[in-house]
């Protein structure tokens, strides 16, 4: 088995949005929508400011409320790597998953189905990195298998301090931010 | 920079659904459908960095553009603008056919005409201008590699009045300051060895927001290698958030800080003494001049505590020679810019980093011969931009000098402008002067891919195909390693657009200058040059890039340690400057300060836009579709403003801006405001970008001219905050 995860180094990230643009073109995300986005957290009083810049997206949770709440089983966990996906043809656009996601990671595609990050599973199945990881100019993003202790993502999480987003929601997110 | 949140995207999404483009309508993720994929290598043109790219066509439609892994510039990763390059091809607002003006200039009323009619009109006018005023009365403003064939055409016609805003409105002062010191300039892409620097000092240079691909990638490398980063900026930039030391300098006082740093390095004997002894000229004079400028002297000017000035100087010294004080790029700020850049050059010289790993390397290039053309006609008159050598150290043509000559008729009249791929209304300060100058013209032609503001003032507008649809000249780059790259068409232009090489050649033929374009089409030209170099044009076409042999780039690798200055050494004291009546060692003069109630207007770059050229690219506009005015949180509070409110800005000359969104933030000083350059379009043909955000250029009515090189300093405008009633 594999457990795919993303590890993102906030120390290197400059928030340039290349991940957002590359996802948009790779996945033909329609105008007005994006599957990933940049969040900038600035704290403090000028000039003593600390800032964390993060590339965010669906966390492909281990305990995914969007899958549990889906009335048609369109939202599902993919066989490979625990990736959370949506069968477009089974989705009725009811938005239950949008409401259940603590990360606000989903939107309704103009064609009527719930859409979100797929970890670029179509690329991963060919042995490529997701588009956002492959394009990042500062090389701050890593994709890999947490079930493999030798993988770069496993090693980075052992070596570096990190955090996930809203762990208290209990969804067991699989995107980790190095700090 | 804080980008729009997910929720805001959702909201915007609702409003723009109707505008969903052809790209968006494609069925997603339909893996069962057999698709035909085709990949073509080329190089990018969303900015001037020229990154190697590979475009993918799916079933005859442009799908995506990615970095070419062979390319030393992009290292296989394009920047966000390059990744969004397909938006240039799909842009619904792009120029589609040649247009001729049918009412007065600036009214934007057009008749679509054929290429033959448009180019015939231009050729007739150019012939008349040559007969009446001489060929030098035609000028060309050009930006980027696409302009090469037009430049050739104009030189063949008999005029050398060819200028780019990249000199006098951008990097000119830097290149002059470095040339005066080391005998060579910093060039583009910059010869900065960021990835090997152990200490990196950024002065106003906001890498990461300013998205020059190689530089940002190397910045990431430097961060990963724990380089000590020092950032000097009135605004807490993204780079500042990566820095160990952030110096929130008072705008305009950078030269004072530089002098104080050099004072510490000299008085504490922390500079690279071996290097300076070996290569320095006039060091004793320099030391004498620098002695008065102590950190205590600099404190009231800069607002930076003397202890912090000393501490950061010592950090720089600790890592020498691998301490790089970045020379910046857009440095036309306060009017002391060439001297400030020279101070940066001198500070680098004290580190001993020129020609040294972690400092400035010696760029190398492939030997690709040019095409053998007939000699250009001899001109009796020197270039028009710099009469009597008023700006003695300008080593490129001064755009504003051509504008001035067009306005005054001195030293001789300019009667025709060709404007290629540069939006002069946003690039030059004080647009009134530009508009007045245009009134004096007999011919005004704009060649571009989008109808930017400057196109609205043209007599004839020629639509160029975007970079994904055309060939251009070879990119024989000067870089860490030698390489040559090809731009070639990936897809057909969607309308009646033409490549610039065709436009230049066809116009030359109509001007009876066809013998200057002896090749039948551009591939004959390109393959001739490549074959003359003993290389394979077919290989270049299929791989996009040809790499040359690695060559030495540091003194330690065998680069000759010669400095082409008058003394043959690094000039700590410049006799050239002294003889021309300037300070031989830079001195600081305090720039004018904002009157009470006014804020200094500062501007900068976004990683998702290039100048004012990308605001009709729908993919990039989906990332950022308007600019904001950054106002210090406390100041905003005093005005009762919060983030998201809209205000107007009014400058010292009474110019009132369009509405702009407030960003109330702890990331900027209280005495200045900041915005991203390039927004606030008022060209009616740019339907999507029209009046989104504010154009800083409209508020830049004042400028200070650099006495050394004629550059226009633009951070000298002050604004008040005008609240909506």
Tab-separated table of C-alpha atoms in Angstrom, chain A residues 10-18 20-22 24-38 40-42 44-51 53 85 88 103-111 113 115 118 121-123 129 132-140, chain B residues 1-4 6-7 9-10 12-13 16-17 19-21 23-29 58 63-64 66 76-80 83-84 86 208 211 213 216-217 219-220 223-224 234-238 241-242 246 248 607-608 618-620 622-623 632 634 666-669 688:
chain	number	residue	atom	x	y	z
A	10	UNK	CA	7.387	27.299	4.111
A	11	UNK	CA	10.926	28.518	4.723
A	12	UNK	CA	11.586	28.419	0.976
A	13	UNK	CA	8.126	29.247	-0.389
A	14	UNK	CA	7.877	32.768	-1.801
A	15	UNK	CA	4.155	32.601	-2.516
A	16	UNK	CA	4.617	33.207	-6.249
A	17	UNK	CA	1.442	31.240	-7.158
A	18	UNK	CA	3.221	29.146	-9.785
A	20	UNK	CA	-1.791	27.681	-8.691
A	21	UNK	CA	-1.119	28.563	-12.327
A	22	UNK	CA	0.434	25.190	-13.177
A	24	UNK	CA	-4.914	25.581	-13.551
A	25	UNK	CA	-3.388	24.804	-16.926
A	26	UNK	CA	-2.599	21.142	-16.243
A	27	UNK	CA	-6.146	20.411	-15.044
A	28	UNK	CA	-7.975	22.973	-17.196
A	29	UNK	CA	-9.560	24.526	-14.139
A	30	UNK	CA	-12.145	27.016	-15.399
A	31	UNK	CA	-11.804	30.762	-15.089
A	32	UNK	CA	-12.777	32.046	-11.663
A	33	UNK	CA	-11.765	28.842	-9.856
A	34	UNK	CA	-8.576	27.307	-8.555
A	35	UNK	CA	-7.814	23.969	-6.928
A	36	UNK	CA	-4.912	25.331	-4.877
A	37	UNK	CA	-4.148	28.741	-3.442
A	38	UNK	CA	-1.647	30.739	-1.408
A	40	UNK	CA	0.015	34.372	3.827
A	41	UNK	CA	-0.058	34.599	7.619
A	42	UNK	CA	1.664	37.744	8.855
A	44	UNK	CA	3.472	41.069	14.670
A	45	UNK	CA	3.880	44.814	14.541
A	46	UNK	CA	5.963	46.623	11.922
A	47	UNK	CA	8.908	46.187	11.612
A	48	UNK	CA	8.939	43.017	13.736
A	49	UNK	CA	6.819	40.806	11.533
A	50	UNK	CA	6.840	37.031	11.110
A	51	UNK	CA	5.300	35.559	8.046
A	53	UNK	CA	3.479	31.571	3.286
A	85	UNK	CA	-11.286	11.899	-5.623
A	88	UNK	CA	-17.767	13.438	-11.898
A	103	UNK	CA	-10.272	23.465	4.453
A	104	UNK	CA	-12.775	24.930	2.024
A	105	UNK	CA	-10.949	22.968	-0.657
A	106	UNK	CA	-13.866	22.159	-2.946
A	107	UNK	CA	-15.982	24.091	-5.392
A	108	UNK	CA	-18.755	23.286	-7.822
A	109	UNK	CA	-17.369	23.107	-11.338
A	110	UNK	CA	-19.466	24.961	-13.946
A	111	UNK	CA	-20.311	21.538	-15.399
A	113	UNK	CA	-19.888	18.483	-10.113
A	115	UNK	CA	-14.175	19.582	-7.993
A	118	UNK	CA	-6.615	15.260	-7.313
A	121	UNK	CA	-3.264	11.310	-9.925
A	122	UNK	CA	-3.183	11.111	-13.738
A	123	UNK	CA	0.437	12.304	-13.573
A	129	UNK	CA	5.043	14.618	-9.651
A	132	UNK	CA	2.323	22.111	-8.625
A	133	UNK	CA	5.310	20.191	-7.252
A	134	UNK	CA	6.954	19.857	-10.644
A	135	UNK	CA	6.774	23.587	-11.415
A	136	UNK	CA	7.751	25.146	-8.068
A	137	UNK	CA	10.640	27.553	-8.789
A	138	UNK	CA	12.036	27.360	-5.252
A	139	UNK	CA	11.684	23.563	-5.085
A	140	UNK	CA	9.752	23.967	-1.855
B	1	UNK	CA	2.052	39.825	-0.449
B	2	UNK	CA	-1.217	38.464	0.751
B	3	UNK	CA	-3.191	36.855	-1.999
B	4	UNK	CA	-6.920	36.515	-2.311
B	6	UNK	CA	-10.231	30.748	-1.275
B	7	UNK	CA	-13.599	32.216	-0.348
B	9	UNK	CA	-12.091	33.160	-5.333
B	10	UNK	CA	-15.438	31.446	-4.972
B	12	UNK	CA	-15.287	36.070	-7.983
B	13	UNK	CA	-15.980	32.763	-9.654
B	16	UNK	CA	-17.268	35.502	-13.954
B	17	UNK	CA	-18.898	32.218	-14.872
B	19	UNK	CA	-16.849	34.565	-19.082
B	20	UNK	CA	-15.591	31.004	-18.844
B	21	UNK	CA	-13.146	30.605	-21.666
B	23	UNK	CA	-9.963	26.452	-22.079
B	24	UNK	CA	-12.378	26.059	-19.226
B	25	UNK	CA	-14.993	24.292	-21.283
B	26	UNK	CA	-12.789	21.327	-22.067
B	27	UNK	CA	-13.946	18.138	-20.407
B	28	UNK	CA	-11.739	17.390	-17.461
B	29	UNK	CA	-9.921	14.285	-16.596
B	58	UNK	CA	-3.670	18.443	-27.318
B	63	UNK	CA	-2.861	22.924	-23.532
B	64	UNK	CA	0.111	23.974	-21.445
B	66	UNK	CA	6.266	23.914	-19.114
B	76	UNK	CA	12.832	22.924	-16.314
B	77	UNK	CA	10.596	25.167	-14.228
B	78	UNK	CA	8.870	28.232	-15.615
B	79	UNK	CA	7.728	31.062	-13.367
B	80	UNK	CA	3.988	31.642	-12.798
B	83	UNK	CA	3.223	28.787	-16.738
B	84	UNK	CA	0.269	31.011	-17.627
B	86	UNK	CA	-1.227	30.004	-22.913
B	208	UNK	CA	10.073	36.190	-5.045
B	211	UNK	CA	9.874	36.882	-10.440
B	213	UNK	CA	13.061	32.935	-12.745
B	216	UNK	CA	14.230	33.311	-7.616
B	217	UNK	CA	15.322	29.701	-8.051
B	219	UNK	CA	17.250	32.591	-3.963
B	220	UNK	CA	15.499	29.348	-2.958
B	223	UNK	CA	17.693	29.910	1.641
B	224	UNK	CA	18.034	26.117	1.628
B	234	UNK	CA	10.565	50.310	3.494
B	235	UNK	CA	8.142	47.433	3.017
B	236	UNK	CA	8.301	44.025	4.698
B	237	UNK	CA	8.640	42.131	1.440
B	238	UNK	CA	8.434	38.379	0.950
B	241	UNK	CA	10.285	37.357	5.691
B	242	UNK	CA	13.216	35.103	4.719
B	246	UNK	CA	15.345	43.287	8.159
B	248	UNK	CA	13.053	49.051	7.496
B	607	UNK	CA	5.089	37.404	-9.477
B	608	UNK	CA	2.036	36.852	-11.697
B	618	UNK	CA	-7.132	35.616	-18.216
B	619	UNK	CA	-5.111	32.957	-16.422
B	620	UNK	CA	-2.837	35.499	-14.779
B	622	UNK	CA	-7.387	34.891	-12.248
B	623	UNK	CA	-4.387	35.034	-9.907
B	632	UNK	CA	0.373	50.914	7.321
B	634	UNK	CA	-1.946	52.432	12.170
B	666	UNK	CA	1.844	45.797	9.316
B	667	UNK	CA	4.169	45.199	6.383
B	668	UNK	CA	4.964	48.821	5.453
B	669	UNK	CA	6.273	52.005	7.068
B	688	UNK	CA	-11.208	42.879	-19.401
